CSV table of C-alpha atoms in Angstrom, one decimal:
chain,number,residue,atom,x,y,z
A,1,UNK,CA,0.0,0.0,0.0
A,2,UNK,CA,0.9,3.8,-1.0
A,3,UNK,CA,2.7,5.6,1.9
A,4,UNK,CA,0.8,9.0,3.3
A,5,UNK,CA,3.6,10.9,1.0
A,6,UNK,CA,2.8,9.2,-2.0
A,7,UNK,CA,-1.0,9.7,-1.5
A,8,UNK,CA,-0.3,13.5,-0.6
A,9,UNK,CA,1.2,13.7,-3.9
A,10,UNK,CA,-1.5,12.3,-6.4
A,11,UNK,CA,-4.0,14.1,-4.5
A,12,UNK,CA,-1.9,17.2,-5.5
A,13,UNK,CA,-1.0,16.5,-8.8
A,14,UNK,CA,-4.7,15.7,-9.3
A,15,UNK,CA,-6.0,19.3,-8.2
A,16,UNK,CA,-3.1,20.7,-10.0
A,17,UNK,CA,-4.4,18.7,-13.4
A,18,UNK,CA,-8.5,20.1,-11.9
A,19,UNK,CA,-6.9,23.9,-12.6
A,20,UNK,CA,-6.2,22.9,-15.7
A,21,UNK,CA,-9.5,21.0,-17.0
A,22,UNK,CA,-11.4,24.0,-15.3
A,23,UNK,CA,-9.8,26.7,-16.5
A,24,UNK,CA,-9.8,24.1,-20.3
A,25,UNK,CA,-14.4,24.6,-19.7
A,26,UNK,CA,-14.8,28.1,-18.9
A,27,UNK,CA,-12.5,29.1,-22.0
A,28,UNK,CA,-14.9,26.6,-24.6
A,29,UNK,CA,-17.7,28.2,-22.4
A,30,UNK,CA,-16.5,31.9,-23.3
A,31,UNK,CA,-15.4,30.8,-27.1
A,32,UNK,CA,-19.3,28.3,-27.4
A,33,UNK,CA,-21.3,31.5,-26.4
A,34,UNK,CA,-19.2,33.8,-28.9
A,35,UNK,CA,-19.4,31.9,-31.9
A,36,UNK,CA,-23.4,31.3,-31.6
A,37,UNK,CA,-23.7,34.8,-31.4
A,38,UNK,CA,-21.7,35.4,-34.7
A,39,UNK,CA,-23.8,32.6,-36.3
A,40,UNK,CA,-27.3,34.2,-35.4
A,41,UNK,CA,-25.8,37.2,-37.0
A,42,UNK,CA,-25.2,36.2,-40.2
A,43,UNK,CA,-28.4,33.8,-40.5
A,44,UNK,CA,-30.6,36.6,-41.5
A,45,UNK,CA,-28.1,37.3,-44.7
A,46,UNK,CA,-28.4,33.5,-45.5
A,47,UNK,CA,-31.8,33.2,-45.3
A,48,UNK,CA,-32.2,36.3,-47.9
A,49,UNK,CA,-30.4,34.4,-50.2
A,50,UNK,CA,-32.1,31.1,-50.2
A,51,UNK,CA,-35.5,33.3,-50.4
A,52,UNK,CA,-34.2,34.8,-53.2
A,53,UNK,CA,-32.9,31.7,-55.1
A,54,UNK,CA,-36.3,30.4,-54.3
A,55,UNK,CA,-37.8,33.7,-56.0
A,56,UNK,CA,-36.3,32.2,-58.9
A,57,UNK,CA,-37.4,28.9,-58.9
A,58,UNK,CA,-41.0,29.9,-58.5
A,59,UNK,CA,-41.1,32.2,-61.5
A,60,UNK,CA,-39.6,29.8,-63.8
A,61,UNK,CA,-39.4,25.8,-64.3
A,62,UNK,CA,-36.9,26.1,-67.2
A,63,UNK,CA,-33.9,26.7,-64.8
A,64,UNK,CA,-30.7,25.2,-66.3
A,65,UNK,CA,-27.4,25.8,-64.2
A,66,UNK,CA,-24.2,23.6,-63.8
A,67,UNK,CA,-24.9,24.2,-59.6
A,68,UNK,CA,-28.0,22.4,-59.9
A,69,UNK,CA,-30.0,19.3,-61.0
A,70,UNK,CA,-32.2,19.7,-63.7
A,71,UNK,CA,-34.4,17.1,-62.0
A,72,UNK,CA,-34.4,13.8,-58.9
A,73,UNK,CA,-33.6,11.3,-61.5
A,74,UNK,CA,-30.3,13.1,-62.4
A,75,UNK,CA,-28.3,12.3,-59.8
A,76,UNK,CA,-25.4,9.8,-60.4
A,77,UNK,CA,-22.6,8.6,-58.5
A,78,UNK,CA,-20.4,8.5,-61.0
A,79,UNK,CA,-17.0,11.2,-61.5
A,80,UNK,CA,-14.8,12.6,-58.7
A,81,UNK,CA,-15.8,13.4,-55.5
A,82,UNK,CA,-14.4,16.5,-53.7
A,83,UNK,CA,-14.9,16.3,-50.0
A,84,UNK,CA,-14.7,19.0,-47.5
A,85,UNK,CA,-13.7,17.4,-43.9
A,86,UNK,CA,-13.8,20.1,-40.9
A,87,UNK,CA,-11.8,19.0,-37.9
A,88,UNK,CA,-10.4,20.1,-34.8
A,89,UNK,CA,-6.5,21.6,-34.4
A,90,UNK,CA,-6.4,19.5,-31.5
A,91,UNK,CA,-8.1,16.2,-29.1
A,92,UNK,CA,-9.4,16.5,-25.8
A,93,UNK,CA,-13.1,17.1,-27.1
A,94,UNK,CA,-14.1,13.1,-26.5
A,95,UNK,CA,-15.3,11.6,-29.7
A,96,UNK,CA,-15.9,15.0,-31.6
A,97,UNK,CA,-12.8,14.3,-34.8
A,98,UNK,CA,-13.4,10.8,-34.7
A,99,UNK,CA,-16.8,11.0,-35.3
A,100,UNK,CA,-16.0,13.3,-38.6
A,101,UNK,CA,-13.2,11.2,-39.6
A,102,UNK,CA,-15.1,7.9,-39.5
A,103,UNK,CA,-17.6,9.5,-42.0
A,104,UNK,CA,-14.9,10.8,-44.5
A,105,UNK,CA,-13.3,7.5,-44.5
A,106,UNK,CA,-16.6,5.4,-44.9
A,107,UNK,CA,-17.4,7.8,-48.1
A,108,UNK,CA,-14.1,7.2,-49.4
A,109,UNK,CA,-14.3,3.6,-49.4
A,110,UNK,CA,-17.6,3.6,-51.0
A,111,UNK,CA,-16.5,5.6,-53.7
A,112,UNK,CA,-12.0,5.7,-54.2
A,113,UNK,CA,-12.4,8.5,-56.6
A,114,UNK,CA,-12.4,10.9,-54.1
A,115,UNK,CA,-10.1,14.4,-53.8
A,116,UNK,CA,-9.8,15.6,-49.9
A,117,UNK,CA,-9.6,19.4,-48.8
A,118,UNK,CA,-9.2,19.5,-45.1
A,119,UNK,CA,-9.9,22.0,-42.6
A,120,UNK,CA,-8.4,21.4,-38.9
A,121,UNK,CA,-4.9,20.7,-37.6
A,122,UNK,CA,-6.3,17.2,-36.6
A,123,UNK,CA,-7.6,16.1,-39.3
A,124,UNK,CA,-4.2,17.3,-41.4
A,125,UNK,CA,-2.3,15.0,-39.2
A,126,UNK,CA,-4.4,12.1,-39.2
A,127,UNK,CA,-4.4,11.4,-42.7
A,128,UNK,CA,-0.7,12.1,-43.3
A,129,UNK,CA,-0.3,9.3,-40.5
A,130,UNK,CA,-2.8,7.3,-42.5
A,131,UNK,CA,-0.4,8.3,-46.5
A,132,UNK,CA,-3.9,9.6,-47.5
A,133,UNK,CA,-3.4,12.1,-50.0
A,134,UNK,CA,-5.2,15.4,-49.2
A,135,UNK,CA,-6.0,17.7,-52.6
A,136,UNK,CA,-5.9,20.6,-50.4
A,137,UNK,CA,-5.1,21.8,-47.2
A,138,UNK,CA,-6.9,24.9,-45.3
A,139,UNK,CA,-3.7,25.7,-43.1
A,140,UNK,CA,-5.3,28.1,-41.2
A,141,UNK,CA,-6.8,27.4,-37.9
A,142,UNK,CA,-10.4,26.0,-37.1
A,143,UNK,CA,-10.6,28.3,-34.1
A,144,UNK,CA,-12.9,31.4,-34.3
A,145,UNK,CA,-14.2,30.6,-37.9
A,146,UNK,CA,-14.8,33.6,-40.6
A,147,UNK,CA,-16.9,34.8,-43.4
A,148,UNK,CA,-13.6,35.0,-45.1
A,149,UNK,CA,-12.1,32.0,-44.8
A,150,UNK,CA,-15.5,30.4,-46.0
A,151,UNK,CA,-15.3,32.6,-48.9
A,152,UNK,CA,-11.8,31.4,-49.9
A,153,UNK,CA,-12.6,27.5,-49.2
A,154,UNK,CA,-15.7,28.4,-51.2
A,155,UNK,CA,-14.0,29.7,-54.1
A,156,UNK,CA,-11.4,27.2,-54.2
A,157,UNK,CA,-14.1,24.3,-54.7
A,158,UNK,CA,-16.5,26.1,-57.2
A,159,UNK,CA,-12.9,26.9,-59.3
A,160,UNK,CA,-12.7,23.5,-59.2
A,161,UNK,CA,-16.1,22.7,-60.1
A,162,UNK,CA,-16.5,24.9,-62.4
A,163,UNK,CA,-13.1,23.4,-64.3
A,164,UNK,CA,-15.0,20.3,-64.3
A,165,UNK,CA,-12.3,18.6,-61.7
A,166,UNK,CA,-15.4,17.9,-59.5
A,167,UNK,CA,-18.2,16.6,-60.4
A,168,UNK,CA,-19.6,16.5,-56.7
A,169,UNK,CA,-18.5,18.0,-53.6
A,170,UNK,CA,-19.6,16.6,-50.2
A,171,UNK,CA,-19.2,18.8,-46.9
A,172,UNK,CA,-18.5,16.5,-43.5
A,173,UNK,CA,-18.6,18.5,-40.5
A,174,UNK,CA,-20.4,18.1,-37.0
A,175,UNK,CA,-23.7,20.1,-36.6
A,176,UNK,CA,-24.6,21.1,-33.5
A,177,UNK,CA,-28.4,20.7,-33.2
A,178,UNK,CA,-28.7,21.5,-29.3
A,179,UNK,CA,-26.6,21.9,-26.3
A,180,UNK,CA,-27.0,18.0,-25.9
A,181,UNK,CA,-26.7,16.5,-28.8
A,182,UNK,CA,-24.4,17.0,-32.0
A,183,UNK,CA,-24.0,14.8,-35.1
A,184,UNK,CA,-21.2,14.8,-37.7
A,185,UNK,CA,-22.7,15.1,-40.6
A,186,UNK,CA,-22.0,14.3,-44.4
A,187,UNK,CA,-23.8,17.0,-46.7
A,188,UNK,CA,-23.5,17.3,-50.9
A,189,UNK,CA,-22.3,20.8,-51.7
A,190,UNK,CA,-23.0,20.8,-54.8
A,191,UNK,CA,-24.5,20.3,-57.1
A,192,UNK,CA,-28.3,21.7,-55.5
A,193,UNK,CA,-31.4,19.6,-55.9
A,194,UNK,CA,-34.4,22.3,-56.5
A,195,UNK,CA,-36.2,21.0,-53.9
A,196,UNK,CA,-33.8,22.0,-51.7
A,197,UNK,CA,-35.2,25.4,-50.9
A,198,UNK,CA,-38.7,24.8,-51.0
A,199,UNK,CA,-40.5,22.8,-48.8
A,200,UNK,CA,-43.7,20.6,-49.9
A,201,UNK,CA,-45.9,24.0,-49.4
A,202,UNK,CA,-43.5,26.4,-51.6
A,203,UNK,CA,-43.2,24.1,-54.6
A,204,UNK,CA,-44.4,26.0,-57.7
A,205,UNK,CA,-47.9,25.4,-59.5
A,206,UNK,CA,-48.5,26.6,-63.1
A,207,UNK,CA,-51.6,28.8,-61.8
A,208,UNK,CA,-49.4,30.5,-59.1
A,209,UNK,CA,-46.3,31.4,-60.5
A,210,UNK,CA,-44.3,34.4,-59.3
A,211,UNK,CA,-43.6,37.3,-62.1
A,212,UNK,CA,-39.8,38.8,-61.6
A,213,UNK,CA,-37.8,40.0,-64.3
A,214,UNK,CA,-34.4,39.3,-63.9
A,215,UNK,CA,-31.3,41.5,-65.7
A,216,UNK,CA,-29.0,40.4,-67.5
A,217,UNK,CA,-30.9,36.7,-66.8
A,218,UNK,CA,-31.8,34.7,-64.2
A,219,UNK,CA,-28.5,31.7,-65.3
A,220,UNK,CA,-26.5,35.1,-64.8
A,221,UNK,CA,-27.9,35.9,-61.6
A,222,UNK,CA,-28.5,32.8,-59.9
A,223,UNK,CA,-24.6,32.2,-60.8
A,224,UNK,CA,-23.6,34.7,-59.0
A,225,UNK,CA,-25.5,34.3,-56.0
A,226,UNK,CA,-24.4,30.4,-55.7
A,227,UNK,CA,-20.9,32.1,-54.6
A,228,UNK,CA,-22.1,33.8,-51.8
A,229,UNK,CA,-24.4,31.3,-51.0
A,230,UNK,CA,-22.1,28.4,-50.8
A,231,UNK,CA,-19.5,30.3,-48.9
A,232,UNK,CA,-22.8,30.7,-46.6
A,233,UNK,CA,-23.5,27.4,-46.2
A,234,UNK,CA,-19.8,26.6,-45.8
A,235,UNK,CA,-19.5,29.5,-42.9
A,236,UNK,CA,-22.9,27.9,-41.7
A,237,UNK,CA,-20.9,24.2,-41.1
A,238,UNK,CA,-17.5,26.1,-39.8
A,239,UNK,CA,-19.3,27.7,-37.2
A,240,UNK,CA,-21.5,24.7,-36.5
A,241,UNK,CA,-18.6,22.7,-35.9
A,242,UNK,CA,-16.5,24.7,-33.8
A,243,UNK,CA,-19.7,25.3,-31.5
A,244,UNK,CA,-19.7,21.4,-31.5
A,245,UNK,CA,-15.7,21.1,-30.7
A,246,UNK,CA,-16.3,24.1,-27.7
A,247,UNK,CA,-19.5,22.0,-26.4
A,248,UNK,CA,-18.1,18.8,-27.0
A,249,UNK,CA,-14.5,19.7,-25.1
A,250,UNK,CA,-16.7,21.4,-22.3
A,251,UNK,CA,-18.5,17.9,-21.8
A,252,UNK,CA,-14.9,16.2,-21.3
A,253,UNK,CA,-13.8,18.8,-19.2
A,254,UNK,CA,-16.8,18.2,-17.2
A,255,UNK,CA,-16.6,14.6,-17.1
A,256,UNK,CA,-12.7,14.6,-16.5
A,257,UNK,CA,-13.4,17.1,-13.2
A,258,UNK,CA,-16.2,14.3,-12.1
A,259,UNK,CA,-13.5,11.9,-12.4
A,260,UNK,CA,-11.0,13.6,-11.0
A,261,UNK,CA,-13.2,14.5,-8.0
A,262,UNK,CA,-14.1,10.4,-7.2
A,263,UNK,CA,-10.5,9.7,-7.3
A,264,UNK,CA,-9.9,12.3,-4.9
A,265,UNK,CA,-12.7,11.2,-2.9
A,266,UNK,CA,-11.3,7.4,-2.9
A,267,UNK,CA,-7.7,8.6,-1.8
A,268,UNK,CA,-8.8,11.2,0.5
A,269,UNK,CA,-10.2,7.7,2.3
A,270,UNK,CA,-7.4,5.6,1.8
A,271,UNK,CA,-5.0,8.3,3.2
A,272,UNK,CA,-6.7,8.3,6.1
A,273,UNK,CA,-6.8,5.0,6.3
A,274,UNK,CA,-3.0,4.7,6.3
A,275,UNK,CA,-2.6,7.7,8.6
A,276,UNK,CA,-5.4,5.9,11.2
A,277,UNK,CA,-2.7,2.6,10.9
A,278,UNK,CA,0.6,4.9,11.1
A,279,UNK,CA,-0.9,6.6,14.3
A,280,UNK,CA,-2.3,2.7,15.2
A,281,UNK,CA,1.3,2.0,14.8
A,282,UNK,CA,2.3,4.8,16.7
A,283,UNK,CA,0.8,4.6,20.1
A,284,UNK,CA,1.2,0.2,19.8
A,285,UNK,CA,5.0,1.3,19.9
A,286,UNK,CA,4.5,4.0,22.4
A,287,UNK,CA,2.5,1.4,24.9
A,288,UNK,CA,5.1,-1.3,24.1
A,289,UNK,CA,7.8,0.8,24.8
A,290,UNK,CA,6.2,2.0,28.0
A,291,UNK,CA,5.4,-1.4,29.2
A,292,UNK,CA,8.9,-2.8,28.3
A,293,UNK,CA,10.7,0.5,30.4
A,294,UNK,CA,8.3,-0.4,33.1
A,295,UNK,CA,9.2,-4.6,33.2
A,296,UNK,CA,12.6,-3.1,33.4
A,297,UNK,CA,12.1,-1.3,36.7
A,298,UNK,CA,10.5,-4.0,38.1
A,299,UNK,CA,13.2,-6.3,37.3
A,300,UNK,CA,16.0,-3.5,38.8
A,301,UNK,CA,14.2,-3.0,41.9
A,302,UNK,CA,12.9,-7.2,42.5
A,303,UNK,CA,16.7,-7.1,42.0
């Protein structure tokens, strides 16, 4: 069994690792609470533009861009793949990259033709360990996400799109639907479905169409809107997933602290148990010693 030094130790070295795992949640608190309010801030601007894409599709049927499918039978799973993986720059957030990583491998077994752009120091480093080839790498950090950086991921994968390099281009990143639960995710990019901005109710009937005119042309416009709105939805998943590496790092903090406190608890009752036995010890040596002194006088004065 430990000596009362050694268990004075751990305890310390435990509190000293507490300081650490505290001061580890309040910072993902501070940085969690910051980043939602950037992302209710910009959801406004991101609504307007799927309203307005949907102004176009309910004043016309015939719309024919590369960023869309002309119809639900269209879709193929045939050409290359680009996929967008959004990691971490570091662990201690429980299962949070793993998660994402599992999903970006499972999608690249299922289909090999597959070029990766990575986001996130982790996820960098995990496939370089793994001799995965990654297409491109974002080498700036995952921490406090920004319109800009979407708009340069975003026009770094349309460029690429656009060249015909991609013929599909997935997103993988963890959304963060409430403070208890978040799910990584795998998205398509592009291209668009139609009936992805209108729900069942907003789907467009020949008797009720919408009358806009549109200069130079709706292809025109709607082209140039898919740029800002991809670098939207691309913001959108950035920010979703670093409010889901703040949350989920808060959760292990929390759960490490839990830990940390039972361990404490269980040594703060076996050091007492081995100081009860030391001062047991103790006083059994301070009677035996008394009673052997006293034998002794007995013996000198019998004598």
């Amino acid at each position: 069994m430990a000596g009362v030094k050694e268990i004075k130790d751990r305890m310390k070295s435990i509190r000293d690792t507490q300081k650490i795992t505290n001061a580890m949640y309040l910072i993902s608190s501070t940085k969690l609470q910051k980043a939602k309010s950037e992302r209710e801030k910009t959801n406004p601007y991101f609504e307007a533009l799927r309203k307005e894409i949907r102004s176009i599709f309910r004043s016309t049927e015939e719309v024919d861009s590369r960023y869309f499918y002309p119809d639900a039978d269209a879709e193929t799973d045939e050409g290359t793949f680009g996929l967008l993986v959004i990691t971490a720059d570091k662990g201690l957030a429980g299962a949070y990259n793993q998660n994402v990583i599992k999903k970006a491998e499972l999608l690249m077994r299922e289909h090999p033709d597959t070029k990766l752009y990575v986001v996130g120091e982790y996820g960098r480093q995990y496939f370089l360990r793994k001799h995965i080839p990654i297409e491109h790498s974002f080498l700036y950090t995952a921490q406090n996400p920004t319109m800009q950086r979407a708009r340069e991921i975003s026009s770094i994968l349309l460029d690429r799109f656009d060249k015909d390099e991609l013929d599909k281009i997935f997103m993988i990143y963890t959304e963060m639907k409430s403070s208890m639960n978040a799910e990584a995710n795998t998205t398509r990019l592009l291209p668009f479905h139609r009936s992805h901005f209108m729900t069942k109710e907003q789907q467009p009937v020949e008797n009720n169409k919408e009358e806009y005119e549109f200069f130079p042309s709706w292809g025109e416009l709607l082209d140039n809107i898919m740029f800002s709105y991809v670098s939207g939805y691309i913001y959108s998943a950035l920010v979703d997933s670093f409010c889901s590496e703040q949350n989920a790092r808060m959760t292990a903090m929390s759960s490490a602290n839990e830990n940390a406190e039972k361990i404490l608890g269980e040594l703060a009752i076996q050091y007492n148990h081995v100081r009860q036995a030391n001062i047991t010890q103790e006083i059994t040596e301070v009677v035996a010693g008394a009673k052997a002194q006293k034998k002794k006088r007995m013996r000198e004065v019998s004598g």
